[in-house]
mmCIF file of C-alpha atoms in Angstrom:
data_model
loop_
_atom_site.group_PDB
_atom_site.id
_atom_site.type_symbol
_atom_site.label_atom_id
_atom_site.label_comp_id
_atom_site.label_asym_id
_atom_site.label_seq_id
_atom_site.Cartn_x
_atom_site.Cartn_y
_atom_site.Cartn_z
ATOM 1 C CA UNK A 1 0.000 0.000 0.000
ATOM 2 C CA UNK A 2 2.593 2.300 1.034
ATOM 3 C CA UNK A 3 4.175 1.716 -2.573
ATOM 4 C CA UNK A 4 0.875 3.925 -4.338
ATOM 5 C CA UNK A 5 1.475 6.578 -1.845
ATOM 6 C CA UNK A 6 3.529 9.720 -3.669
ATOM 7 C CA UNK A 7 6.756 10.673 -2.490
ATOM 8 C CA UNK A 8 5.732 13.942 -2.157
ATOM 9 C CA UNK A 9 2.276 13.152 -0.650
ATOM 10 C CA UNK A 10 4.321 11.498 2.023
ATOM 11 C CA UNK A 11 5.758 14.405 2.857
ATOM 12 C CA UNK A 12 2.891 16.766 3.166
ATOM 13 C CA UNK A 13 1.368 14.137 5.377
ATOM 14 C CA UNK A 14 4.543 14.291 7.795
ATOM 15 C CA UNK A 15 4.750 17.494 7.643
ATOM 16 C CA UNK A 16 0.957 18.009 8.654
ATOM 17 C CA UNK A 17 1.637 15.542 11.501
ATOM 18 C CA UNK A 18 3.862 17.650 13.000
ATOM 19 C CA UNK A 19 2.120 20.690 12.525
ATOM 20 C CA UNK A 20 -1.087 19.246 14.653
ATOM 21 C CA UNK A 21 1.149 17.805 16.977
ATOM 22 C CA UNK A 22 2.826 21.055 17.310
ATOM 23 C CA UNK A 23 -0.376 23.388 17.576
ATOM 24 C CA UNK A 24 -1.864 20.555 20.225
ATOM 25 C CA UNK A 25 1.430 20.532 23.121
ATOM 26 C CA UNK A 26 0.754 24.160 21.857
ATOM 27 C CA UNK A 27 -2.767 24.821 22.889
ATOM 28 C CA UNK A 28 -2.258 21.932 25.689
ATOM 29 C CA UNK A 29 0.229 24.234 27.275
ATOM 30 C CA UNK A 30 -2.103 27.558 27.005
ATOM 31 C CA UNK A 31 -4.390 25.534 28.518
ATOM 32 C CA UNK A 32 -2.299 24.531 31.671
ATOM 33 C CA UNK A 33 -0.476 28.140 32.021
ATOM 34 C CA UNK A 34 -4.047 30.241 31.931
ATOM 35 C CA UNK A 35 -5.229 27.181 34.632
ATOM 36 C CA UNK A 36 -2.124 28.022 36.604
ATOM 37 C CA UNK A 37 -2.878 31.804 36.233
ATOM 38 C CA UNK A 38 -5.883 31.555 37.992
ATOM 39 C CA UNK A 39 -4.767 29.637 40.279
ATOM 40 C CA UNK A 40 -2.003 32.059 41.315
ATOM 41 C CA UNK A 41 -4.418 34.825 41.307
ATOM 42 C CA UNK A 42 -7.051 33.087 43.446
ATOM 43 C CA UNK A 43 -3.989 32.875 46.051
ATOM 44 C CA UNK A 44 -2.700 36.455 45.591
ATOM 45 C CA UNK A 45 -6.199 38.197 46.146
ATOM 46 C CA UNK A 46 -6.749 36.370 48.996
ATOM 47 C CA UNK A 47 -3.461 37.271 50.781
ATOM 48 C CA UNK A 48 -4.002 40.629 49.833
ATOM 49 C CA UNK A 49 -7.783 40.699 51.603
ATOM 50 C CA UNK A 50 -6.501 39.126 54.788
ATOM 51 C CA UNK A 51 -3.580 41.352 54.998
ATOM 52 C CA UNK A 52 -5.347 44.633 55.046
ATOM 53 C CA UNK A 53 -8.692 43.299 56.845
ATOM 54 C CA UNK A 54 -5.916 42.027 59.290
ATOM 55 C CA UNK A 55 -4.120 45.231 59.627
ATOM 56 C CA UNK A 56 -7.554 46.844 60.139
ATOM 57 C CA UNK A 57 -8.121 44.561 62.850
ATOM 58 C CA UNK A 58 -5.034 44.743 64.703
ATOM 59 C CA UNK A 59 -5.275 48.712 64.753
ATOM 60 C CA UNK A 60 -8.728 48.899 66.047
ATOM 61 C CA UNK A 61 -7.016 46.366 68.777
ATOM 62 C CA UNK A 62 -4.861 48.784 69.454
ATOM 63 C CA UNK A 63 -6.915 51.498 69.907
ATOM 64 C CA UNK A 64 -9.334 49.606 72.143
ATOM 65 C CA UNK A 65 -6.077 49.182 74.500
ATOM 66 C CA UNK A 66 -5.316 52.690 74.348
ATOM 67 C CA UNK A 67 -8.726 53.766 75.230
ATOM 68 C CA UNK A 68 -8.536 51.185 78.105
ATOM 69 C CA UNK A 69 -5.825 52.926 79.202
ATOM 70 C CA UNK A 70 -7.161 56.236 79.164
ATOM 71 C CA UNK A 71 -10.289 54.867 81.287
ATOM 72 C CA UNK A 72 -8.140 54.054 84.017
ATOM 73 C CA UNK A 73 -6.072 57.825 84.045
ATOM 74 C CA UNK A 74 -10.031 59.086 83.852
ATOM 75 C CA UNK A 75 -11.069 56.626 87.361
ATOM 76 C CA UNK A 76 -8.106 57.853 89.389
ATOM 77 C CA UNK A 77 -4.975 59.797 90.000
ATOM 78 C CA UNK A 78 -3.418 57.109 91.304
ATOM 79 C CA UNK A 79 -3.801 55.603 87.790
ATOM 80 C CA UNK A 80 -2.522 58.337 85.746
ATOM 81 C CA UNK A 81 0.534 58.488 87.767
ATOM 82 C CA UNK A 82 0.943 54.384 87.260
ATOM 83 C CA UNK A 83 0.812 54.973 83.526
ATOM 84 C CA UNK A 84 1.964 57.843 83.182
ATOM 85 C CA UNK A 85 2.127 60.199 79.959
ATOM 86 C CA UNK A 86 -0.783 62.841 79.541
ATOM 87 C CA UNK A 87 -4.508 61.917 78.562
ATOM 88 C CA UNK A 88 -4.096 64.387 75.542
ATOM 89 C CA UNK A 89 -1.373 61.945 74.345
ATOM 90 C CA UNK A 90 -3.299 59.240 74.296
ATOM 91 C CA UNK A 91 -6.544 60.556 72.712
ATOM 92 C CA UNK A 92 -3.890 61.507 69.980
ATOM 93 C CA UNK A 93 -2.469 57.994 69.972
ATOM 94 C CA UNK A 94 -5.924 56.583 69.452
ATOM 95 C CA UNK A 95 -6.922 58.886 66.739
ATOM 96 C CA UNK A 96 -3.876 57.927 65.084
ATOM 97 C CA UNK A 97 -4.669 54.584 65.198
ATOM 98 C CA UNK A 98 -8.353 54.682 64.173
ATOM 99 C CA UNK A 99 -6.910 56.564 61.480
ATOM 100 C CA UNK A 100 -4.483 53.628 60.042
ATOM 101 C CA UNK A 101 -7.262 51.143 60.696
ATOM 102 C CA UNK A 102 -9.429 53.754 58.281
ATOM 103 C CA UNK A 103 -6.643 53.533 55.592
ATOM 104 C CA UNK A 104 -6.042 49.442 56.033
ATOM 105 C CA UNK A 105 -10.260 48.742 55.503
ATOM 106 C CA UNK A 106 -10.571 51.183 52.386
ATOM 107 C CA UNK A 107 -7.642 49.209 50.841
ATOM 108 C CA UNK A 108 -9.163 45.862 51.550
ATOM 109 C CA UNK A 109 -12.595 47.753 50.183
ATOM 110 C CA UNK A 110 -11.068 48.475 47.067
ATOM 111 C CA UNK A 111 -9.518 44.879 46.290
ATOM 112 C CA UNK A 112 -11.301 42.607 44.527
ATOM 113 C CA UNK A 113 -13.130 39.955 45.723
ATOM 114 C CA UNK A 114 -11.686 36.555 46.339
ATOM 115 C CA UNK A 115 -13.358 34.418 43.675
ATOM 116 C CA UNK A 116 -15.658 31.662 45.227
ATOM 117 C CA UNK A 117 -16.034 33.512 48.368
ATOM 118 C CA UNK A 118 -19.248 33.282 49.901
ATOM 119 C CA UNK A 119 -20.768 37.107 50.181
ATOM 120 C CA UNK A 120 -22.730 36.399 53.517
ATOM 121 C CA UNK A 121 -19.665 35.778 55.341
ATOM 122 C CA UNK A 122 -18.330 38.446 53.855
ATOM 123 C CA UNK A 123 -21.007 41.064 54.739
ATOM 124 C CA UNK A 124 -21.295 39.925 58.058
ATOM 125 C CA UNK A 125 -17.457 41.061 58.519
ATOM 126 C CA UNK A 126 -18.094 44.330 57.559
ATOM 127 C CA UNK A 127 -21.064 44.846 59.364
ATOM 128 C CA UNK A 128 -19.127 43.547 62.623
ATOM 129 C CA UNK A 129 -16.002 45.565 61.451
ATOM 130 C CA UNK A 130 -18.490 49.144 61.084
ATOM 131 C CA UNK A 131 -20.180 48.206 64.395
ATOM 132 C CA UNK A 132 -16.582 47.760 66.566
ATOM 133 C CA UNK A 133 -15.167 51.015 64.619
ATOM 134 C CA UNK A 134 -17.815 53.180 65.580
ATOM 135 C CA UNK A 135 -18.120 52.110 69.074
ATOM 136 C CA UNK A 136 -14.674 52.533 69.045
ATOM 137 C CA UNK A 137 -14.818 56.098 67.539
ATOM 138 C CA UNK A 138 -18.095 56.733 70.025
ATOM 139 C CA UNK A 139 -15.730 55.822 73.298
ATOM 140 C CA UNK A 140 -13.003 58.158 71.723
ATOM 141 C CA UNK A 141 -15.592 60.946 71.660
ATOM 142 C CA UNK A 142 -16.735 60.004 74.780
ATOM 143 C CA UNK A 143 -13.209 60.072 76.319
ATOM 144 C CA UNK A 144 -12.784 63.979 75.025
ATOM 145 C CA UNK A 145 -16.006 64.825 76.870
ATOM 146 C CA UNK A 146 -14.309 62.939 79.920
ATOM 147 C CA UNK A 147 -17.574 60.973 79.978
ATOM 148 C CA UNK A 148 -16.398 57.988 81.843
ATOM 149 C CA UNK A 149 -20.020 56.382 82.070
ATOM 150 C CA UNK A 150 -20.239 57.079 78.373
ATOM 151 C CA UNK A 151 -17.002 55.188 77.397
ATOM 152 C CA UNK A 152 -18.931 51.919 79.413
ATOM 153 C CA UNK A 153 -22.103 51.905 77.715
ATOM 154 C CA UNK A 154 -20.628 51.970 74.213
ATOM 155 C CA UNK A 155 -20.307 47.837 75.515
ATOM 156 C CA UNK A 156 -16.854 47.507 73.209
ATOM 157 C CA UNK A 157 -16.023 44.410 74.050
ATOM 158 C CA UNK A 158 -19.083 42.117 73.277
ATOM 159 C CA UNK A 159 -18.736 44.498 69.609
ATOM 160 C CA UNK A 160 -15.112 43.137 69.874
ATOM 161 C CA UNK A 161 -16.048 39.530 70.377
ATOM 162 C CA UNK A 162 -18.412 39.639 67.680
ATOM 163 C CA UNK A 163 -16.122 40.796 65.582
ATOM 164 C CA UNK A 164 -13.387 37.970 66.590
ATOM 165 C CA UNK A 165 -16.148 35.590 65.645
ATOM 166 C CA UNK A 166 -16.397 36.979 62.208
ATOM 167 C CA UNK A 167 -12.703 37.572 61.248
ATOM 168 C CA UNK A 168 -11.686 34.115 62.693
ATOM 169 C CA UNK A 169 -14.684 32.648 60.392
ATOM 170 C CA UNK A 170 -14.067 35.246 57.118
ATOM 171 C CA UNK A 171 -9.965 34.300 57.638
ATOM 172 C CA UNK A 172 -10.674 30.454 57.972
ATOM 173 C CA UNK A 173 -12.379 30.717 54.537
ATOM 174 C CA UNK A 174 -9.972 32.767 53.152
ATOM 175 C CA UNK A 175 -7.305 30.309 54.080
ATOM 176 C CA UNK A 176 -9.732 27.226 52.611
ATOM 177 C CA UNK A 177 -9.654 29.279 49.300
ATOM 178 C CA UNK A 178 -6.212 30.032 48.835
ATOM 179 C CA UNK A 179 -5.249 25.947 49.591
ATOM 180 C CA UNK A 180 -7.647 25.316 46.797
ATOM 181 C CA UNK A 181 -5.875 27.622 44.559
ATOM 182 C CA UNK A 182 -2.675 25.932 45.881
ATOM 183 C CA UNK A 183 -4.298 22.744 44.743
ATOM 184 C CA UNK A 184 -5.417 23.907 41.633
ATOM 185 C CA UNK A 185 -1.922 25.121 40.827
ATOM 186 C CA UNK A 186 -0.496 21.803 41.471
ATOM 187 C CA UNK A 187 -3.348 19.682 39.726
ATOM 188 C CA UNK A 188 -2.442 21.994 36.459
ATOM 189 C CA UNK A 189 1.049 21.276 36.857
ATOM 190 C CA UNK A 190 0.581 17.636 37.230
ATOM 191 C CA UNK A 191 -1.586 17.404 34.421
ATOM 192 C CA UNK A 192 0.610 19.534 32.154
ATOM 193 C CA UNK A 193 3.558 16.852 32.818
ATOM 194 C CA UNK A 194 1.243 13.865 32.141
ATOM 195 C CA UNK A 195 -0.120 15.606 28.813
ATOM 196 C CA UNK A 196 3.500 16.226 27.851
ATOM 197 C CA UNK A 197 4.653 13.078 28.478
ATOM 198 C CA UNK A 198 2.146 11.700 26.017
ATOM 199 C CA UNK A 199 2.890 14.417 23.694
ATOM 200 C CA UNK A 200 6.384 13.279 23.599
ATOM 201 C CA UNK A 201 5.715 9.634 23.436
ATOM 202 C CA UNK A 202 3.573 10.379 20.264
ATOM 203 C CA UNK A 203 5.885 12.509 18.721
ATOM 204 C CA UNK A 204 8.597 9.429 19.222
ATOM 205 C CA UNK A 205 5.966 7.340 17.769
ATOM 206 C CA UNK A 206 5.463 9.349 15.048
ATOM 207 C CA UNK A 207 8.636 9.704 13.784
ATOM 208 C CA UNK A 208 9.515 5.740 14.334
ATOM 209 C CA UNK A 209 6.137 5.493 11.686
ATOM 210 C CA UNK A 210 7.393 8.370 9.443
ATOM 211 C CA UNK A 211 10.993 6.878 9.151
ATOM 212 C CA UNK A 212 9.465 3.330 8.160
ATOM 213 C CA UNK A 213 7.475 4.955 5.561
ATOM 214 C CA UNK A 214 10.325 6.812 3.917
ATOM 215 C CA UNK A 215 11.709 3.556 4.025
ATOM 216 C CA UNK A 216 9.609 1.895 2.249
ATOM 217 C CA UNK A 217 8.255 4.943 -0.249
ATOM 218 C CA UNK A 218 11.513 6.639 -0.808
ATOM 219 C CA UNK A 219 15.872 5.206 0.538
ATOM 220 C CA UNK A 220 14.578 1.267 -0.533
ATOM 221 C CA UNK A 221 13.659 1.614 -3.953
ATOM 222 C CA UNK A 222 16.086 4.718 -4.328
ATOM 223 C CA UNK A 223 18.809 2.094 -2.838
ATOM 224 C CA UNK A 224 17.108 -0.653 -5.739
ATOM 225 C CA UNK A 225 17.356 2.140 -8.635
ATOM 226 C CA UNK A 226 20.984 2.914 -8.295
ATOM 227 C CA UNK A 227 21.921 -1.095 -7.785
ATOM 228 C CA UNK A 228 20.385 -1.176 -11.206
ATOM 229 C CA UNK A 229 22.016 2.040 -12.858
ATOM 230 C CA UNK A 230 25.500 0.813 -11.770
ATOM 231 C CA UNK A 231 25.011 -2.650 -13.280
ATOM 232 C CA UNK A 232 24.055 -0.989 -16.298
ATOM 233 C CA UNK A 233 27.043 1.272 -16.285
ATOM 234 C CA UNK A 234 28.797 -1.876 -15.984
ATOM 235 C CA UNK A 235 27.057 -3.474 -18.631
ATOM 236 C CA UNK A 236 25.395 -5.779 -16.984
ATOM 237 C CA UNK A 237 21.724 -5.876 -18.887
ATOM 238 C CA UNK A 238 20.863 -8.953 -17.647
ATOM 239 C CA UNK A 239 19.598 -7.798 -14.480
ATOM 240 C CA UNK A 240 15.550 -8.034 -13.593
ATOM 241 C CA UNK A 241 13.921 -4.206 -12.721
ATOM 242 C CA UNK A 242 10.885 -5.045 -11.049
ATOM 243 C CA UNK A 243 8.136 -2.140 -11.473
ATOM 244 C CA UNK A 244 5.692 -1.665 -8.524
ATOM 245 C CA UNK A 245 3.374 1.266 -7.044
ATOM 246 C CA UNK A 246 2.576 4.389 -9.231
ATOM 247 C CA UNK A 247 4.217 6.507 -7.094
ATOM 248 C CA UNK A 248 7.516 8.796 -8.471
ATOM 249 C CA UNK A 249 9.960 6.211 -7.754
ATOM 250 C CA UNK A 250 8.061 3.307 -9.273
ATOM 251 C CA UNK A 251 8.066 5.706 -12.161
ATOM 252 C CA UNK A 252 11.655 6.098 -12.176
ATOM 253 C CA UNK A 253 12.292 2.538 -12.225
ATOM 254 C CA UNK A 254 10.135 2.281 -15.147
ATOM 255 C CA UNK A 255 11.734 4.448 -16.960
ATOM 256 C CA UNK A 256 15.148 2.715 -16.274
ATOM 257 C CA UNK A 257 13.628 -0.637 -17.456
ATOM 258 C CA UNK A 258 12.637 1.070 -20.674
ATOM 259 C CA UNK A 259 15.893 2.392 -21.189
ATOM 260 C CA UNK A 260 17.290 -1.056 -19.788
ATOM 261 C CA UNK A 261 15.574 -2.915 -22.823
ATOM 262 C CA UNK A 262 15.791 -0.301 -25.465
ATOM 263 C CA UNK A 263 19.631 -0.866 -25.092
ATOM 264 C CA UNK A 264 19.076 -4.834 -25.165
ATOM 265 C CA UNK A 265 17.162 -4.670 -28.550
#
């Protein structure tokens, strides 16, 4: 069979081989880096949520400590004198501070979300985060006004638990999402290595297929022709040029047994 198949025709057909093999491992790989770029960015938005929401959190800590500390100097001298510094310096402090924890939210505000992540947990943060900030900013008011009674009822801590509860649940998820991008990232790696593997094996096996064939179609009978043009150079006429195939070589050796018999006769 392979005998009827053009020289040239064989050729194409290799060369077309390669070309899909080439445009699949190709598109395999797009397929495996945009995977992997998801991946990656799944991971990076989340860090980039929990850092500032956690920076947010840790300054509104803060000011909740300095405030504490500022109730005390308000209760007694005694107190002040403990602690030390000047009340001023510590409303200052927590302004400060409010101030940073202001800056840290609105950049977590303005980051995307992380994809997948569920919006109720989400919305529940913020509402705990806006209730804790403006008791927070209430006590600080409070605390100018040296309204000790004031700073109590603003109830800051059961605003802070509640807010624990929410950041420890909005974090946990967080953390879930960026180990499934981490996953993800490693599932697209494997599978790019597995794809490429077979890639590779076919490509071997191609080219194992495409050398027999040029065997057969093309060196062989090549390898058969010149055999018979050096025995006729040597004048040897005797010799049997077997015709098979239509393809250019079997023409060629046609047209050397023509020639071998018109010099016979």
């Amino acid at each position: 069979m392979l005998k009827r198949i053009k020289v040239v025709t064989s050729l194409i057909a290799v060369l077309v081989i390669f070309g899909a093999l080439q445009l699949l491992s190709g598109s395999l790989f797009w397929s495996a880096l945009n995977k992997d770029k998801e991946a990656f960015a799944l991971s990076q938005i989340s860090t980039r949520n929990v850092t500032a929401m956690s920076d947010a959190w840790i300054e509104l800590n803060q000011t909740r400590t300095v405030l504490n500390r500022a109730m005390l100097r308000l209760q007694t001298n005694m107190a002040s004198k403990i602690n030390g510094g000047n009340l001023n310096d510590l409303i200052n402090q927590a302004k400060q501070q409010l101030a940073v924890a202001d800056r840290s939210f609105q950049v977590y505000y303005n980051l995307p979300g992380t994809p997948g992540f569920d919006n109720v947990i989400r919305d529940r943060l913020e509402a705990d985060y806006a209730n804790y900030h403006d008791g927070l900013k209430a006590m600080l008011e409070r605390l100018q006004a040296n309204d000790l009674e004031g700073m109590f009822k603003q109830n800051i801590e059961q605003k802070q638990n509640d807010m624990k509860v929410s950041y420890s649940e909005w974090r946990a998820k967080q953390t879930e999402l960026s180990e499934q991008g981490l996953l993800q990232n490693q599932k697209a790696f494997t599978q790019m290595m597995w794809l490429l593997g077979i890639v590779a094996a076919s490509v071997i096996a191609v080219i194992a297929a495409c050398w027999f064939g040029l065997r057969q179609v093309l060196i062989q009978p090549l390898h058969r022709v010149l055999e018979h043009i050096r025995a006729i150079a040597a004048g040897d006429l005797t010799q049997p040029i077997s015709v098979e195939g239509r393809n250019e070589m079997s023409q060629l050796a046609a047209g050397l047994q023509e020639m071998q018999q018109s010099l016979v006769n």
